PDB file of C-alpha atoms in Angstrom:
ATOM      1  CA  UNK A   1      98.090  99.180  87.610  1.00 42.00           C
ATOM      2  CA  UNK A   2      97.419  96.519  90.303  1.00 44.00           C
ATOM      3  CA  UNK A   3      97.124  93.080  88.799  1.00 42.00           C
ATOM      4  CA  UNK A   4      95.602  90.014  90.947  1.00 44.00           C
ATOM      5  CA  UNK A   5      97.447  86.868  90.566  1.00 43.00           C
ATOM      6  CA  UNK A   6      97.454  83.556  92.464  1.00 42.00           C
ATOM      7  CA  UNK A   7     100.866  81.952  93.048  1.00 43.00           C
ATOM      8  CA  UNK A   8     101.535  78.552  94.267  1.00 41.00           C
ATOM      9  CA  UNK A   9     104.495  79.632  96.230  1.00 46.00           C
ATOM     10  CA  UNK A  10     102.904  81.905  98.794  1.00 42.00           C
ATOM     11  CA  UNK A  11     103.699  83.070 102.358  1.00 57.00           C
ATOM     12  CA  UNK A  12     102.093  81.775 105.421  1.00 76.00           C
ATOM     13  CA  UNK A  13      99.217  84.569 105.310  1.00 92.00           C
ATOM     14  CA  UNK A  14      97.824  87.075 102.962  1.00 93.00           C
ATOM     15  CA  UNK A  15      95.413  89.835 103.469  1.00 96.00           C
ATOM     16  CA  UNK A  16      92.629  90.571 100.938  1.00 96.00           C
ATOM     17  CA  UNK A  17      91.396  94.039 101.487  1.00 97.00           C
ATOM     18  CA  UNK A  18      87.955  94.799 100.089  1.00 97.00           C
ATOM     19  CA  UNK A  19      87.347  98.412  99.261  1.00 97.00           C
ATOM     20  CA  UNK A  20      83.627  99.020 100.075  1.00 97.00           C
ATOM     21  CA  UNK A  21      81.170 101.861  99.728  1.00 96.00           C
ATOM     22  CA  UNK A  22      78.751 101.514 102.387  1.00 94.00           C
ATOM     23  CA  UNK A  23      76.090 104.038 101.124  1.00 94.00           C
ATOM     24  CA  UNK A  24      75.833 102.090  97.839  1.00 95.00           C
ATOM     25  CA  UNK A  25      76.210  98.825  99.496  1.00 96.00           C
ATOM     26  CA  UNK A  26      78.851  97.831  96.835  1.00 97.00           C
ATOM     27  CA  UNK A  27      82.495  96.829  96.843  1.00 97.00           C
ATOM     28  CA  UNK A  28      85.436  97.158  94.329  1.00 96.00           C
ATOM     29  CA  UNK A  29      86.513  94.025  92.348  1.00 96.00           C
ATOM     30  CA  UNK A  30      89.199  93.627  89.701  1.00 94.00           C
ATOM     31  CA  UNK A  31      89.255  91.085  86.803  1.00 93.00           C
ATOM     32  CA  UNK A  32      91.550  88.182  87.587  1.00 89.00           C
ATOM     33  CA  UNK A  33      92.247  84.438  86.841  1.00 80.00           C
ATOM     34  CA  UNK A  34      92.189  81.814  89.217  1.00 68.00           C
ATOM     35  CA  UNK A  35      93.088  78.007  88.278  1.00 71.00           C
ATOM     36  CA  UNK A  36      92.875  78.956  84.770  1.00 75.00           C
ATOM     37  CA  UNK A  37      89.220  80.423  85.031  1.00 80.00           C
ATOM     38  CA  UNK A  38      88.340  84.015  84.710  1.00 88.00           C
ATOM     39  CA  UNK A  39      86.888  85.564  87.856  1.00 92.00           C
ATOM     40  CA  UNK A  40      86.557  88.998  89.933  1.00 95.00           C
ATOM     41  CA  UNK A  41      88.722  89.145  92.893  1.00 94.00           C
ATOM     42  CA  UNK A  42      90.511  91.490  95.425  1.00 94.00           C
ATOM     43  CA  UNK A  43      94.277  91.763  95.821  1.00 91.00           C
ATOM     44  CA  UNK A  44      96.084  88.965  97.829  1.00 91.00           C
ATOM     45  CA  UNK A  45      98.898  90.924  99.785  1.00 94.00           C
ATOM     46  CA  UNK A  46     101.483  88.974 101.622  1.00 94.00           C
ATOM     47  CA  UNK A  47     101.549  89.759 105.355  1.00 93.00           C
ATOM     48  CA  UNK A  48     105.024  90.746 106.462  1.00 91.00           C
ATOM     49  CA  UNK A  49     106.669  89.043 109.508  1.00 89.00           C
ATOM     50  CA  UNK A  50     105.718  90.905 112.786  1.00 90.00           C
ATOM     51  CA  UNK A  51     102.796  92.850 110.793  1.00 93.00           C
ATOM     52  CA  UNK A  52      99.121  92.362 111.733  1.00 93.00           C
ATOM     53  CA  UNK A  53      96.799  91.807 108.810  1.00 93.00           C
ATOM     54  CA  UNK A  54      95.049  95.066 109.472  1.00 94.00           C
ATOM     55  CA  UNK A  55      98.233  96.771 109.171  1.00 95.00           C
ATOM     56  CA  UNK A  56      99.195  95.078 106.040  1.00 95.00           C
ATOM     57  CA  UNK A  57      95.810  96.014 104.390  1.00 96.00           C
ATOM     58  CA  UNK A  58      96.236  99.685 105.299  1.00 96.00           C
ATOM     59  CA  UNK A  59      99.846  99.854 104.202  1.00 95.00           C
ATOM     60  CA  UNK A  60      98.824  98.280 100.832  1.00 95.00           C
ATOM     61  CA  UNK A  61      95.798 100.425 100.335  1.00 95.00           C
ATOM     62  CA  UNK A  62      97.594 103.720 101.164  1.00 94.00           C
ATOM     63  CA  UNK A  63     101.046 103.258  99.941  1.00 93.00           C
ATOM     64  CA  UNK A  64     100.659 100.813  96.852  1.00 91.00           C
ATOM     65  CA  UNK A  65      97.123 101.613  95.734  1.00 92.00           C
ATOM     66  CA  UNK A  66      97.325 105.325  96.657  1.00 93.00           C
ATOM     67  CA  UNK A  67      93.884 105.334  98.377  1.00 94.00           C
ATOM     68  CA  UNK A  68      93.090 108.201 100.743  1.00 94.00           C
ATOM     69  CA  UNK A  69      92.676 107.423 104.472  1.00 95.00           C
ATOM     70  CA  UNK A  70      90.921 104.099 105.016  1.00 96.00           C
ATOM     71  CA  UNK A  71      89.179 102.734 108.077  1.00 96.00           C
ATOM     72  CA  UNK A  72      89.075  98.917 108.716  1.00 96.00           C
ATOM     73  CA  UNK A  73      85.753  97.576 109.793  1.00 95.00           C
ATOM     74  CA  UNK A  74      85.759  95.275 112.822  1.00 95.00           C
ATOM     75  CA  UNK A  75      84.283  92.174 110.746  1.00 94.00           C
ATOM     76  CA  UNK A  76      87.128  90.153 109.423  1.00 94.00           C
ATOM     77  CA  UNK A  77      86.718  86.937 107.377  1.00 94.00           C
ATOM     78  CA  UNK A  78      89.213  84.273 107.743  1.00 93.00           C
ATOM     79  CA  UNK A  79      89.864  81.219 105.199  1.00 90.00           C
ATOM     80  CA  UNK A  80      92.231  78.902 106.711  1.00 86.00           C
ATOM     81  CA  UNK A  81      95.106  77.144 104.852  1.00 80.00           C
ATOM     82  CA  UNK A  82      93.595  74.034 103.578  1.00 78.00           C
ATOM     83  CA  UNK A  83      93.512  72.002 100.419  1.00 68.00           C
ATOM     84  CA  UNK A  84      94.581  74.138  97.550  1.00 68.00           C
ATOM     85  CA  UNK A  85      94.827  77.309  99.796  1.00 68.00           C
ATOM     86  CA  UNK A  86      98.536  77.118 100.956  1.00 75.00           C
ATOM     87  CA  UNK A  87      98.154  80.198 103.388  1.00 84.00           C
ATOM     88  CA  UNK A  88      95.758  81.668 105.662  1.00 90.00           C
ATOM     89  CA  UNK A  89      93.795  84.502 104.088  1.00 91.00           C
ATOM     90  CA  UNK A  90      92.297  87.583 106.148  1.00 95.00           C
ATOM     91  CA  UNK A  91      89.374  89.203 104.312  1.00 96.00           C
ATOM     92  CA  UNK A  92      89.343  92.808 105.514  1.00 96.00           C
ATOM     93  CA  UNK A  93      86.614  95.557 104.616  1.00 97.00           C
ATOM     94  CA  UNK A  94      88.113  99.005 104.146  1.00 97.00           C
ATOM     95  CA  UNK A  95      85.750 102.005 103.975  1.00 96.00           C
ATOM     96  CA  UNK A  96      86.803 105.666 103.482  1.00 95.00           C
ATOM     97  CA  UNK A  97      87.620 107.753 106.515  1.00 95.00           C
ATOM     98  CA  UNK A  98      85.817 110.886 104.736  1.00 92.00           C
ATOM     99  CA  UNK A  99      82.136 110.533 103.775  1.00 89.00           C
ATOM    100  CA  UNK A 100      82.859 109.061 100.413  1.00 92.00           C
ATOM    101  CA  UNK A 101      85.675 107.689  98.117  1.00 93.00           C
ATOM    102  CA  UNK A 102      86.990 110.051  95.676  1.00 91.00           C
ATOM    103  CA  UNK A 103      85.835 109.646  91.917  1.00 89.00           C
ATOM    104  CA  UNK A 104      89.068 108.093  90.887  1.00 89.00           C
ATOM    105  CA  UNK A 105      89.178 105.180  93.525  1.00 92.00           C
ATOM    106  CA  UNK A 106      88.257 102.556  91.011  1.00 91.00           C
ATOM    107  CA  UNK A 107      91.396 103.695  88.689  1.00 90.00           C
ATOM    108  CA  UNK A 108      93.650 103.507  91.814  1.00 89.00           C
ATOM    109  CA  UNK A 109      92.727  99.813  92.370  1.00 87.00           C
ATOM    110  CA  UNK A 110      93.534  98.750  88.883  1.00 84.00           C
ATOM    111  CA  UNK A 111      92.543  98.476  85.251  1.00 84.00           C
ATOM    112  CA  UNK A 112      89.047  97.212  84.795  1.00 91.00           C
ATOM    113  CA  UNK A 113      88.222  97.650  88.646  1.00 94.00           C
ATOM    114  CA  UNK A 114      84.418  97.682  88.912  1.00 95.00           C
ATOM    115  CA  UNK A 115      81.815  98.467  91.646  1.00 96.00           C
ATOM    116  CA  UNK A 116      79.728  95.410  92.255  1.00 97.00           C
ATOM    117  CA  UNK A 117      76.730  94.723  94.643  1.00 97.00           C
ATOM    118  CA  UNK A 118      75.994  91.097  95.862  1.00 97.00           C
ATOM    119  CA  UNK A 119      72.782  91.143  93.869  1.00 97.00           C
ATOM    120  CA  UNK A 120      74.743  92.059  90.534  1.00 97.00           C
ATOM    121  CA  UNK A 121      77.083  89.287  91.105  1.00 96.00           C
ATOM    122  CA  UNK A 122      74.351  86.770  91.489  1.00 95.00           C
ATOM    123  CA  UNK A 123      72.254  88.216  88.523  1.00 96.00           C
ATOM    124  CA  UNK A 124      75.397  88.043  86.248  1.00 95.00           C
ATOM    125  CA  UNK A 125      76.389  84.398  87.380  1.00 94.00           C
ATOM    126  CA  UNK A 126      79.892  85.957  87.962  1.00 92.00           C
ATOM    127  CA  UNK A 127      82.527  83.909  89.652  1.00 93.00           C
ATOM    128  CA  UNK A 128      84.190  85.631  92.610  1.00 95.00           C
ATOM    129  CA  UNK A 129      87.471  84.716  94.432  1.00 91.00           C
ATOM    130  CA  UNK A 130      87.272  84.174  97.405  1.00 92.00           C
ATOM    131  CA  UNK A 131      83.964  82.554  96.670  1.00 91.00           C
ATOM    132  CA  UNK A 132      82.701  83.463 100.159  1.00 93.00           C
ATOM    133  CA  UNK A 133      83.019  87.094  99.642  1.00 95.00           C
ATOM    134  CA  UNK A 134      79.382  87.773  98.628  1.00 96.00           C
ATOM    135  CA  UNK A 135      78.140  85.873 101.712  1.00 95.00           C
ATOM    136  CA  UNK A 136      80.510  88.027 103.777  1.00 95.00           C
ATOM    137  CA  UNK A 137      79.186  91.119 102.234  1.00 96.00           C
ATOM    138  CA  UNK A 138      75.585  90.194 102.610  1.00 96.00           C
ATOM    139  CA  UNK A 139      75.983  89.608 106.331  1.00 95.00           C
ATOM    140  CA  UNK A 140      78.009  92.841 106.709  1.00 95.00           C
ATOM    141  CA  UNK A 141      75.458  95.003 104.848  1.00 95.00           C
ATOM    142  CA  UNK A 142      72.492  93.357 106.508  1.00 94.00           C
ATOM    143  CA  UNK A 143      74.115  93.449 110.034  1.00 92.00           C
ATOM    144  CA  UNK A 144      73.858  89.925 111.028  1.00 92.00           C
ATOM    145  CA  UNK A 145      77.540  89.303 111.369  1.00 91.00           C
ATOM    146  CA  UNK A 146      79.087  90.047 114.854  1.00 90.00           C
ATOM    147  CA  UNK A 147      82.255  92.092 114.949  1.00 91.00           C
ATOM    148  CA  UNK A 148      85.573  90.043 115.087  1.00 91.00           C
ATOM    149  CA  UNK A 149      86.868  87.113 113.251  1.00 92.00           C
ATOM    150  CA  UNK A 150      84.471  85.132 111.242  1.00 91.00           C
ATOM    151  CA  UNK A 151      85.562  81.690 109.626  1.00 91.00           C
ATOM    152  CA  UNK A 152      84.666  81.640 105.850  1.00 88.00           C
ATOM    153  CA  UNK A 153      84.922  77.949 105.194  1.00 78.00           C
TER     154      UNK A 153
END
């Protein structure tokens, strides 16, 4: 089981891999708690010294979560280290190399993992961490985000 936690003593950078299903236009989130409030989130994985955030995402998804081969999309969101965020966060989108994810992909990400669309999140009034994730996903799905690094401030 993968449990999402937020720790005040963190490294200088983390990567937040988002498992996406392009055909269904949805992404996997897991139940979490942030600043005492329940929310839905994606894992925050420390970036090792000398390792790129893309490499960190692949390592985590393949080795720790046990997902099949992944492809990291060219769109990357960046949350700078400001205010209560003590490290830079890179939000990367991971899609399957194959045509679709295997049926058990939810269980591999963790207990309670659920596929969400941005419309479902808004309709349910669900809190998401990072809070700019639905906007990033809308931009990706609708194609108005350029490839490359996007500031999510």
